Protein backbone atom coordinates (compact mmCIF):
# COMPACT_ATOMS: atom_id res chain seq x y z
CA ILE A 1 57.73 -72.17 -146.82
CA TYR A 2 57.79 -75.44 -144.84
CA ASN A 3 55.21 -75.40 -141.98
CA GLY A 4 57.96 -78.22 -139.24
CA ARG A 5 54.53 -77.47 -136.72
CA THR A 6 52.15 -79.99 -135.50
CA THR A 7 49.51 -77.26 -136.41
CA PRO A 8 48.16 -75.30 -138.79
CA LEU A 9 50.32 -71.71 -140.07
CA ASP A 10 48.12 -68.75 -140.12
CA LEU A 11 50.09 -67.21 -143.30
CA SER A 12 47.71 -63.98 -142.79
CA THR A 13 50.27 -63.43 -140.11
CA CYS A 14 53.37 -63.39 -142.52
CA ASP A 15 55.41 -61.26 -144.29
CA VAL A 16 58.44 -61.86 -146.74
CA ASN A 17 60.46 -59.17 -146.73
CA LEU A 18 63.22 -57.59 -148.57
CA TYR A 19 66.12 -55.80 -147.47
CA SER A 20 67.68 -54.30 -150.55
CA ASN A 21 71.67 -53.93 -150.85
CA GLY A 22 72.77 -54.00 -147.49
CA GLY A 23 69.97 -52.25 -146.12
CA LEU A 24 68.41 -52.16 -143.02
CA VAL A 25 64.71 -51.22 -143.39
CA ALA A 26 62.21 -53.22 -145.55
CA THR A 27 61.34 -52.80 -148.85
CA PRO A 28 59.26 -54.31 -150.52
CA TYR A 29 57.41 -56.90 -148.57
CA THR A 30 54.77 -59.42 -149.23
CA ALA A 31 51.91 -60.28 -147.24
CA LEU A 32 51.22 -64.07 -147.62
CA THR A 33 47.07 -65.32 -147.08
CA GLY A 34 45.85 -68.52 -146.29
CA THR A 35 46.04 -71.20 -144.36
CA LEU A 36 49.87 -73.76 -144.23
CA ALA A 37 48.53 -76.98 -143.11
CA ALA A 38 51.43 -78.93 -140.40
CA GLY A 39 53.84 -80.76 -143.00
CA ASP A 40 52.83 -78.59 -145.67
CA VAL A 41 54.99 -76.51 -148.08
CA PHE A 42 54.32 -73.08 -149.40
CA VAL A 43 55.76 -71.89 -152.79
CA LEU A 44 56.10 -68.36 -153.58
CA CYS A 45 57.51 -67.58 -157.04
CA HIS A 46 58.28 -64.29 -158.98
CA GLY A 47 55.58 -62.67 -161.39
CA GLY A 48 58.42 -63.71 -164.14
CA ALA A 49 58.94 -67.25 -163.38
CA GLY A 50 58.81 -69.29 -166.34
CA ALA A 51 56.08 -71.61 -167.45
CA VAL A 52 58.39 -74.96 -166.23
CA LEU A 53 58.33 -73.22 -162.42
CA LEU A 54 54.85 -71.33 -162.43
CA PRO A 55 52.75 -75.15 -161.73
CA PHE A 56 54.54 -75.43 -158.76
CA CYS A 57 53.50 -71.77 -157.33
CA ASP A 58 50.95 -71.05 -154.34
CA LEU A 59 51.63 -67.70 -154.73
CA PRO A 60 53.13 -65.97 -158.27
CA LEU A 61 54.37 -62.51 -157.59
CA GLY A 62 53.07 -59.78 -159.99
CA PRO A 63 55.64 -58.45 -163.17
CA SER A 64 57.80 -56.63 -160.06
CA GLY A 65 58.81 -59.66 -158.07
CA GLY A 66 57.29 -57.93 -154.70
CA ALA A 67 59.95 -59.34 -151.89
CA LEU A 68 60.91 -61.84 -154.41
CA ALA A 69 62.68 -59.13 -156.54
CA PHE A 70 66.23 -60.02 -155.09
CA ASN A 71 69.82 -61.06 -157.37
CA GLY A 72 71.77 -62.83 -154.72
CA ASN A 73 73.37 -60.24 -152.83
CA ASP A 74 69.35 -59.21 -150.61
CA ALA A 75 68.77 -60.70 -147.87
CA ILE A 76 65.12 -62.01 -147.60
CA GLU A 77 62.75 -62.32 -144.44
CA LEU A 78 60.00 -64.27 -143.03
CA VAL A 79 58.00 -62.44 -140.70
CA CYS A 80 55.04 -64.36 -138.93
CA GLY A 81 53.16 -62.58 -136.32
CA GLY A 82 56.07 -59.76 -135.46
CA VAL A 83 58.47 -62.95 -135.36
CA THR A 84 61.31 -63.85 -137.40
CA MET A 85 60.87 -67.75 -138.04
CA ASP A 86 63.55 -67.35 -141.10
CA VAL A 87 66.17 -65.32 -143.23
CA ILE A 88 68.46 -66.23 -146.23
CA GLY A 89 71.14 -63.71 -146.03
CA GLN A 90 72.26 -60.96 -143.62
CA ILE A 91 69.67 -58.06 -142.83
CA GLY A 92 72.25 -54.68 -143.23
CA LEU A 93 75.25 -56.50 -145.02
CA ASP A 94 76.29 -56.28 -148.58
CA PRO A 95 78.31 -59.05 -149.22
CA GLY A 96 79.06 -58.11 -152.77
CA THR A 97 77.59 -60.09 -155.87
CA ARG A 98 77.07 -63.17 -153.44
CA TRP A 99 76.89 -65.53 -150.09
CA GLY A 100 79.17 -68.27 -149.54
CA SER A 101 80.53 -69.84 -152.62
CA PRO A 102 79.39 -72.19 -155.30
CA PRO A 103 78.49 -74.85 -155.51
CA THR A 104 76.33 -73.64 -152.53
CA SER A 105 75.92 -69.52 -153.16
CA THR A 106 72.81 -67.19 -153.31
CA LEU A 107 74.02 -66.23 -156.78
CA ASP A 108 72.34 -68.11 -159.56
CA THR A 109 72.05 -71.78 -158.05
CA THR A 110 68.99 -73.18 -157.10
CA LEU A 111 69.58 -73.66 -152.67
CA ARG A 112 67.76 -76.44 -151.08
CA ARG A 113 67.43 -76.60 -146.97
CA SER A 114 69.80 -79.26 -145.83
CA CYS A 115 67.66 -82.48 -143.93
CA SER A 116 69.21 -81.77 -140.58
CA ILE A 117 67.84 -78.09 -140.47
CA VAL A 118 64.27 -77.98 -138.72
CA VAL A 119 63.75 -74.74 -137.31
CA GLY A 120 64.47 -71.27 -139.44
CA ASP A 121 67.84 -69.02 -138.27
CA GLY A 122 65.11 -65.93 -136.78
CA ASN A 123 68.96 -64.12 -136.01
CA GLY A 124 68.20 -62.19 -139.32
CA ALA A 125 71.68 -60.14 -137.90
CA ASP A 126 74.18 -63.35 -137.91
CA ALA A 127 77.01 -64.07 -140.16
CA PHE A 128 75.30 -65.66 -143.10
CA THR A 129 77.19 -68.95 -144.56
CA PRO A 130 74.54 -71.14 -146.92
CA ALA A 131 76.60 -73.90 -146.98
CA SER A 132 75.87 -74.00 -142.94
CA GLU A 133 72.40 -74.92 -143.81
CA TRP A 134 71.69 -75.13 -147.75
CA SER A 135 72.64 -77.76 -150.06
CA GLY A 136 73.86 -75.65 -154.13
CA LEU A 137 71.76 -77.33 -156.77
CA PRO A 138 72.51 -75.91 -160.92
CA THR A 139 70.40 -73.19 -161.54
CA ASP A 140 66.66 -74.08 -162.47
CA THR A 141 66.54 -76.91 -160.05
CA PHE A 142 62.90 -77.50 -159.88
CA ALA A 143 62.64 -81.31 -159.02
CA GLY A 144 61.18 -82.15 -155.41
CA LEU A 145 60.17 -78.38 -155.10
CA GLY A 146 56.57 -77.47 -153.15
CA THR A 147 57.72 -80.81 -151.09
CA ARG A 148 59.94 -80.82 -147.72
CA GLY A 149 61.90 -84.03 -149.08
CA CYS A 150 63.22 -85.58 -145.93
CA PRO A 151 62.81 -88.58 -143.89
């Protein structure tokens, strides 16, 4: 989660919601805590993340993974203060195995937000095409994780 604002973000007002297999009801969700400084990045990780990834995690979720227990065809929503800030996927749609196609898909790919995107997708009902906002990298590409990495 990148805070592109000029002020800190109170993460206690934020939840990460999972919409499984085209569902319209979020389950489970993960409540966040703490404060994210302006220009900083907050990294959530599945509880089963490997030893290489865990040092990057600001919040490793338990063994179930909470809202990060998805497999490439589930929508994930970031909501802060009751406002949808960003969505990966399309809420209410099951795309089959993934959104997009290699090398920019939500299945077995590392997605990194393109530098030209400065505001998240606040509309979870619109079509999701990963290549329009994301760059696809090989699975388990961790270089640059935890930084925005844009000029």
